[in-house]
Amino acid sequence: MVTIKSKSEIEKMREASRIANLAQKAVERAIRPGISTLELDRIAEKTMRENGAIPAEKGYPSGIKGVPDFPGAICASINDNIIHGIPSSKAILQEGDIISVDLVAYKDGFNGDCARTYSVGKVSVEAQRLIDVTKQSFFEGIKYARKGYRLGDICHAIGEYVDKNGFSVIKEFEGHGIGREMHEDPGIPNFGKAGRGIRLEPGMTLAIEPMVTAGFPEIYSGDDGWSIWISDGSLSAHYENTILITEKEPEILTLA
Ligand code: MG
């Protein structure tokens, strides 16, 4: 069931989302060659806690027998690790890497979710283009994130823009509704047919998150049971915001 948030719930979504964005900004300032993803994790968690939020990814159940709950406050995924990388003191950023950071702040019963891919020092032209196309595909998608359109219009616009630019979305993971739960209905694939799916209504809060690779869009799970990798070792990028459907333009809660 897709929930419609009340005015007071939307205020809480704004606050959780504001803090998620603050945590991203703190991570972004810290990114440099030589820093570990565990250090980035600590920075994000500290920022969230100082603002009265908790990192909702920490302790998130895997749902897979034998795979422990997620140990990190953030997902930190380098290069061909597209999503769900576990922060580690052994994962040290190198000049030329790209790193995707996905985090969720939880406060007063509500979640704010956002992801960014950052460059470490100077990166290749191709890597920068991948980051830029992934980010822009989100903005292409949300042109349709308004009353009168259907969910499939967003999905289609994202997928089409990525394809047109010579990259590929992965199909096994998708965006989602968000609110009291980190993952609510509807699922929001990064591809699809325009004109299909639910009608968008004011008060819906959605986490829209293109996950894109420069290579062939086939993935595998790492030995840790969490991390997801591109099979051919190509670079990958991720961009996500929590948005609110309104009577007019969507409000991007994790960019406020
Ligand atoms: Mg996320």
mmCIF file of C-alpha atoms and ligand atoms in Angstrom:
data_model
loop_
_atom_site.group_PDB
_atom_site.id
_atom_site.type_symbol
_atom_site.label_atom_id
_atom_site.label_comp_id
_atom_site.label_asym_id
_atom_site.label_seq_id
_atom_site.Cartn_x
_atom_site.Cartn_y
_atom_site.Cartn_z
ATOM 1 C CA MET A 1 0.000 0.000 0.000
ATOM 2 C CA VAL A 2 1.302 3.427 -0.920
ATOM 3 C CA THR A 3 0.976 5.809 2.024
ATOM 4 C CA ILE A 4 -0.002 9.477 1.727
ATOM 5 C CA LYS A 5 1.755 11.523 4.376
ATOM 6 C CA SER A 6 -0.041 14.100 6.482
ATOM 7 C CA LYS A 7 1.287 17.631 6.967
ATOM 8 C CA SER A 8 2.937 16.737 10.262
ATOM 9 C CA GLU A 9 4.426 13.554 8.816
ATOM 10 C CA ILE A 10 5.831 15.554 5.916
ATOM 11 C CA GLU A 11 7.507 17.907 8.408
ATOM 12 C CA LYS A 12 9.209 14.907 9.996
ATOM 13 C CA MET A 13 10.243 13.594 6.578
ATOM 14 C CA ARG A 14 11.772 17.012 5.838
ATOM 15 C CA GLU A 15 13.781 16.914 9.056
ATOM 16 C CA ALA A 16 15.095 13.346 8.614
ATOM 17 C CA SER A 17 15.944 14.146 4.998
ATOM 18 C CA ARG A 18 17.695 17.391 5.922
ATOM 19 C CA ILE A 19 19.940 15.463 8.292
ATOM 20 C CA ALA A 20 20.667 12.778 5.684
ATOM 21 C CA ASN A 21 21.856 15.512 3.333
ATOM 22 C CA LEU A 22 23.981 17.079 6.104
ATOM 23 C CA ALA A 23 25.659 13.712 6.615
ATOM 24 C CA GLN A 24 26.387 13.499 2.885
ATOM 25 C CA LYS A 25 27.945 16.968 2.957
ATOM 26 C CA ALA A 26 30.168 15.963 5.867
ATOM 27 C CA VAL A 27 31.270 12.828 3.999
ATOM 28 C CA GLU A 28 31.915 14.822 0.831
ATOM 29 C CA ARG A 29 34.202 17.236 2.689
ATOM 30 C CA ALA A 30 36.217 14.316 4.084
ATOM 31 C CA ILE A 31 36.753 12.457 0.816
ATOM 32 C CA ARG A 32 40.399 12.319 -0.239
ATOM 33 C CA PRO A 33 42.936 9.698 -1.243
ATOM 34 C CA GLY A 34 44.071 7.745 1.850
ATOM 35 C CA ILE A 35 40.863 7.885 3.894
ATOM 36 C CA SER A 36 39.066 4.616 4.634
ATOM 37 C CA THR A 37 35.384 4.001 4.128
ATOM 38 C CA LEU A 38 35.138 3.204 7.856
ATOM 39 C CA GLU A 39 36.315 6.742 8.632
ATOM 40 C CA LEU A 40 33.609 8.088 6.301
ATOM 41 C CA ASP A 41 31.097 5.903 8.103
ATOM 42 C CA ARG A 42 32.101 7.417 11.476
ATOM 43 C CA ILE A 43 31.782 10.947 10.103
ATOM 44 C CA ALA A 44 28.288 10.269 8.752
ATOM 45 C CA GLU A 45 27.118 8.622 11.969
ATOM 46 C CA LYS A 46 28.497 11.458 14.112
ATOM 47 C CA THR A 47 26.681 14.049 11.974
ATOM 48 C CA MET A 48 23.411 12.152 12.210
ATOM 49 C CA ARG A 49 23.637 11.644 15.988
ATOM 50 C CA GLU A 50 24.636 15.270 16.622
ATOM 51 C CA ASN A 51 21.384 16.211 14.890
ATOM 52 C CA GLY A 52 19.234 13.823 16.876
ATOM 53 C CA ALA A 53 18.962 11.162 14.178
ATOM 54 C CA ILE A 54 20.198 7.602 14.003
ATOM 55 C CA PRO A 55 21.693 5.810 10.986
ATOM 56 C CA ALA A 56 18.866 3.540 9.898
ATOM 57 C CA GLU A 57 21.064 1.253 7.802
ATOM 58 C CA LYS A 58 22.951 0.084 10.888
ATOM 59 C CA GLY A 59 21.471 -3.219 11.964
ATOM 60 C CA TYR A 60 19.245 -3.494 8.903
ATOM 61 C CA PRO A 61 18.369 -7.178 8.502
ATOM 62 C CA SER A 62 19.740 -8.965 5.444
ATOM 63 C CA GLY A 63 16.803 -11.294 5.173
ATOM 64 C CA ILE A 64 19.305 -13.965 4.146
ATOM 65 C CA LYS A 65 20.132 -16.880 6.436
ATOM 66 C CA GLY A 66 23.738 -16.694 7.625
ATOM 67 C CA VAL A 67 24.215 -13.067 6.525
ATOM 68 C CA PRO A 68 24.409 -10.743 9.560
ATOM 69 C CA ASP A 69 22.540 -7.441 9.881
ATOM 70 C CA PHE A 70 24.197 -4.550 8.038
ATOM 71 C CA PRO A 71 27.066 -3.363 10.273
ATOM 72 C CA GLY A 72 27.621 0.116 8.800
ATOM 73 C CA ALA A 73 25.996 3.504 9.274
ATOM 74 C CA ILE A 74 26.414 4.017 5.516
ATOM 75 C CA CYS A 75 26.822 1.921 2.423
ATOM 76 C CA ALA A 76 30.219 2.787 0.914
ATOM 77 C CA SER A 77 30.797 1.239 -2.494
ATOM 78 C CA ILE A 78 33.950 1.807 -4.555
ATOM 79 C CA ASN A 79 34.213 1.600 -8.384
ATOM 80 C CA ASP A 80 32.693 -1.716 -9.591
ATOM 81 C CA ASN A 81 30.984 -2.211 -6.211
ATOM 82 C CA ILE A 82 27.680 -0.578 -7.194
ATOM 83 C CA ILE A 83 25.749 -0.724 -3.890
ATOM 84 C CA HIS A 84 25.700 -2.043 -0.314
ATOM 85 C CA GLY A 85 29.440 -1.899 0.308
ATOM 86 C CA ILE A 86 30.303 -2.487 3.978
ATOM 87 C CA PRO A 87 32.499 0.274 5.421
ATOM 88 C CA SER A 88 35.950 -1.036 6.311
ATOM 89 C CA SER A 89 39.281 0.207 7.623
ATOM 90 C CA LYS A 90 40.835 -1.820 4.798
ATOM 91 C CA ALA A 91 38.902 -0.028 2.046
ATOM 92 C CA ILE A 92 41.185 2.963 1.450
ATOM 93 C CA LEU A 93 40.255 5.495 -1.212
ATOM 94 C CA GLN A 94 42.798 5.917 -4.002
ATOM 95 C CA GLU A 95 43.273 8.804 -6.408
ATOM 96 C CA GLY A 96 41.002 8.175 -9.402
ATOM 97 C CA ASP A 97 38.433 6.050 -7.552
ATOM 98 C CA ILE A 98 34.759 6.835 -7.500
ATOM 99 C CA ILE A 99 32.793 6.062 -4.352
ATOM 100 C CA SER A 100 29.068 5.806 -3.845
ATOM 101 C CA VAL A 101 27.726 6.653 -0.405
ATOM 102 C CA ASP A 102 24.133 5.716 0.411
ATOM 103 C CA LEU A 103 22.753 6.638 3.826
ATOM 104 C CA VAL A 104 19.466 6.906 5.697
ATOM 105 C CA ALA A 105 18.778 9.183 8.666
ATOM 106 C CA TYR A 106 15.952 8.183 11.004
ATOM 107 C CA LYS A 107 14.368 10.709 13.343
ATOM 108 C CA ASP A 108 10.986 11.014 15.090
ATOM 109 C CA GLY A 109 9.719 7.879 13.373
ATOM 110 C CA PHE A 110 10.614 8.835 9.793
ATOM 111 C CA ASN A 111 13.416 8.141 7.313
ATOM 112 C CA GLY A 112 15.340 10.310 4.857
ATOM 113 C CA ASP A 113 17.400 8.443 2.239
ATOM 114 C CA CYS A 114 19.990 9.727 -0.240
ATOM 115 C CA ALA A 115 22.990 8.528 -2.216
ATOM 116 C CA ARG A 116 25.754 10.291 -4.108
ATOM 117 C CA THR A 117 28.769 9.148 -6.082
ATOM 118 C CA TYR A 118 31.913 11.165 -5.356
ATOM 119 C CA SER A 119 35.174 11.349 -7.255
ATOM 120 C CA VAL A 120 38.425 10.850 -5.349
ATOM 121 C CA GLY A 121 40.971 13.353 -6.594
ATOM 122 C CA LYS A 122 41.212 13.442 -10.363
ATOM 123 C CA VAL A 123 39.135 10.781 -12.116
ATOM 124 C CA SER A 124 38.925 9.699 -15.762
ATOM 125 C CA VAL A 125 36.692 11.544 -18.205
ATOM 126 C CA GLU A 126 34.560 8.369 -18.497
ATOM 127 C CA ALA A 127 34.166 8.090 -14.714
ATOM 128 C CA GLN A 128 33.081 11.719 -14.448
ATOM 129 C CA ARG A 129 30.615 11.274 -17.304
ATOM 130 C CA LEU A 130 29.147 8.214 -15.549
ATOM 131 C CA ILE A 131 28.673 10.227 -12.343
ATOM 132 C CA ASP A 132 27.094 13.115 -14.249
ATOM 133 C CA VAL A 133 24.739 10.959 -16.355
ATOM 134 C CA THR A 134 23.605 9.003 -13.278
ATOM 135 C CA LYS A 135 22.805 12.223 -11.421
ATOM 136 C CA GLN A 136 21.076 13.802 -14.412
ATOM 137 C CA SER A 137 18.949 10.681 -14.948
ATOM 138 C CA PHE A 138 17.393 11.329 -11.523
ATOM 139 C CA PHE A 139 16.475 14.850 -12.630
ATOM 140 C CA GLU A 140 15.118 13.565 -15.944
ATOM 141 C CA GLY A 141 12.949 11.130 -13.976
ATOM 142 C CA ILE A 142 11.527 13.643 -11.556
ATOM 143 C CA LYS A 143 10.268 15.858 -14.367
ATOM 144 C CA TYR A 144 7.359 13.401 -14.198
ATOM 145 C CA ALA A 145 7.198 13.199 -10.400
ATOM 146 C CA ARG A 146 4.021 15.185 -10.176
ATOM 147 C CA LYS A 147 0.300 14.882 -9.975
ATOM 148 C CA GLY A 148 -1.212 13.760 -13.273
ATOM 149 C CA TYR A 149 1.628 11.401 -14.191
ATOM 150 C CA ARG A 150 2.108 7.733 -13.422
ATOM 151 C CA LEU A 151 5.017 5.995 -11.740
ATOM 152 C CA GLY A 152 6.094 4.406 -15.032
ATOM 153 C CA ASP A 153 6.675 7.857 -16.509
ATOM 154 C CA ILE A 154 9.485 8.414 -13.978
ATOM 155 C CA CYS A 155 10.954 4.927 -14.511
ATOM 156 C CA HIS A 156 10.875 5.281 -18.273
ATOM 157 C CA ALA A 157 12.519 8.715 -18.282
ATOM 158 C CA ILE A 158 15.403 7.507 -16.100
ATOM 159 C CA GLY A 159 16.071 4.387 -18.147
ATOM 160 C CA GLU A 160 15.795 6.151 -21.467
ATOM 161 C CA TYR A 161 18.227 8.900 -20.474
ATOM 162 C CA VAL A 162 20.797 6.388 -19.218
ATOM 163 C CA ASP A 163 20.500 4.257 -22.371
ATOM 164 C CA LYS A 164 20.736 7.273 -24.639
ATOM 165 C CA ASN A 165 24.034 8.151 -22.986
ATOM 166 C CA GLY A 166 25.506 4.715 -23.556
ATOM 167 C CA PHE A 167 25.293 3.417 -19.986
ATOM 168 C CA SER A 168 23.015 0.810 -18.370
ATOM 169 C CA VAL A 169 20.810 0.667 -15.286
ATOM 170 C CA ILE A 170 20.843 -2.489 -13.202
ATOM 171 C CA LYS A 171 17.447 -4.122 -13.045
ATOM 172 C CA GLU A 172 17.658 -6.176 -9.861
ATOM 173 C CA PHE A 173 17.498 -3.193 -7.503
ATOM 174 C CA GLU A 174 15.102 -0.269 -7.491
ATOM 175 C CA GLY A 175 13.902 2.832 -5.706
ATOM 176 C CA HIS A 176 11.032 2.723 -3.247
ATOM 177 C CA GLY A 177 8.425 4.543 -1.268
ATOM 178 C CA ILE A 178 9.738 5.794 2.080
ATOM 179 C CA GLY A 179 8.315 7.069 5.354
ATOM 180 C CA ARG A 180 8.003 5.306 8.679
ATOM 181 C CA GLU A 181 9.713 2.394 6.937
ATOM 182 C CA MET A 182 12.906 2.734 4.940
ATOM 183 C CA HIS A 183 11.341 0.664 2.170
ATOM 184 C CA GLU A 184 7.658 1.158 1.447
ATOM 185 C CA ASP A 185 5.503 0.649 -1.630
ATOM 186 C CA PRO A 186 5.786 1.285 -4.474
ATOM 187 C CA GLY A 187 8.945 -0.263 -5.919
ATOM 188 C CA ILE A 188 10.454 2.167 -8.427
ATOM 189 C CA PRO A 189 12.542 0.455 -11.136
ATOM 190 C CA ASN A 190 14.980 2.529 -13.166
ATOM 191 C CA PHE A 191 13.365 1.401 -16.404
ATOM 192 C CA GLY A 192 9.838 0.782 -17.589
ATOM 193 C CA LYS A 193 6.984 1.838 -19.757
ATOM 194 C CA ALA A 194 5.590 5.350 -19.724
ATOM 195 C CA GLY A 195 1.921 5.643 -18.832
ATOM 196 C CA ARG A 196 1.935 2.553 -16.609
ATOM 197 C CA GLY A 197 1.818 2.055 -12.868
ATOM 198 C CA ILE A 198 0.157 3.951 -10.054
ATOM 199 C CA ARG A 199 -1.002 7.532 -10.389
ATOM 200 C CA LEU A 200 1.171 9.969 -8.449
ATOM 201 C CA GLU A 201 -0.613 11.869 -5.711
ATOM 202 C CA PRO A 202 0.421 14.748 -3.446
ATOM 203 C CA GLY A 203 1.727 13.476 -0.118
ATOM 204 C CA MET A 204 3.572 10.478 -1.549
ATOM 205 C CA THR A 205 7.233 10.345 -0.515
ATOM 206 C CA LEU A 206 9.540 8.402 -2.806
ATOM 207 C CA ALA A 207 13.235 7.492 -2.839
ATOM 208 C CA ILE A 208 14.269 7.581 -6.484
ATOM 209 C CA GLU A 209 17.687 6.099 -7.116
ATOM 210 C CA PRO A 210 19.257 5.355 -10.469
ATOM 211 C CA MET A 211 22.018 2.712 -10.195
ATOM 212 C CA VAL A 212 24.096 2.786 -13.356
ATOM 213 C CA THR A 213 27.110 1.017 -14.820
ATOM 214 C CA ALA A 214 29.449 1.824 -17.673
ATOM 215 C CA GLY A 215 29.630 -1.898 -18.433
ATOM 216 C CA PHE A 216 27.265 -4.774 -19.007
ATOM 217 C CA PRO A 217 24.485 -4.658 -16.393
ATOM 218 C CA GLU A 218 25.088 -8.018 -14.800
ATOM 219 C CA ILE A 219 25.781 -8.198 -11.071
ATOM 220 C CA TYR A 220 26.944 -10.598 -8.395
ATOM 221 C CA SER A 221 26.974 -10.610 -4.585
ATOM 222 C CA GLY A 222 30.222 -10.376 -2.671
ATOM 223 C CA ASP A 223 31.311 -12.943 -0.085
ATOM 224 C CA ASP A 224 30.041 -10.664 2.706
ATOM 225 C CA GLY A 225 26.493 -11.324 1.488
ATOM 226 C CA TRP A 226 25.756 -7.613 1.178
ATOM 227 C CA SER A 227 27.939 -5.940 -1.421
ATOM 228 C CA ILE A 228 26.744 -5.958 -5.034
ATOM 229 C CA TRP A 229 29.312 -5.833 -7.825
ATOM 230 C CA ILE A 230 29.322 -5.391 -11.599
ATOM 231 C CA SER A 231 30.292 -8.748 -13.132
ATOM 232 C CA ASP A 232 32.597 -7.355 -15.803
ATOM 233 C CA GLY A 233 34.365 -5.067 -13.301
ATOM 234 C CA SER A 234 33.134 -1.822 -14.868
ATOM 235 C CA LEU A 235 32.625 1.375 -12.934
ATOM 236 C CA SER A 236 29.242 2.064 -11.368
ATOM 237 C CA ALA A 237 27.423 5.053 -9.897
ATOM 238 C CA HIS A 238 24.375 5.768 -7.753
ATOM 239 C CA TYR A 239 22.335 8.902 -7.131
ATOM 240 C CA GLU A 240 19.318 9.124 -4.881
ATOM 241 C CA ASN A 241 17.044 11.602 -3.187
ATOM 242 C CA THR A 242 13.898 11.389 -1.108
ATOM 243 C CA ILE A 243 11.219 13.476 -2.803
ATOM 244 C CA LEU A 244 7.712 14.639 -2.000
ATOM 245 C CA ILE A 245 4.948 14.700 -4.610
ATOM 246 C CA THR A 246 3.044 17.992 -4.332
ATOM 247 C CA GLU A 247 0.348 19.811 -6.286
ATOM 248 C CA LYS A 248 3.139 21.321 -8.440
ATOM 249 C CA GLU A 249 6.897 20.672 -8.644
ATOM 250 C CA PRO A 250 8.239 17.806 -6.554
ATOM 251 C CA GLU A 251 10.110 18.841 -3.426
ATOM 252 C CA ILE A 252 13.539 17.232 -3.152
ATOM 253 C CA LEU A 253 13.686 16.694 0.591
ATOM 254 C CA THR A 254 17.304 15.500 0.749
ATOM 255 C CA LEU A 255 18.606 18.540 -1.135
ATOM 256 C CA ALA A 256 16.937 21.158 1.072
HETATM 257 MG MG MG B 1 19.400 4.827 -0.187
#
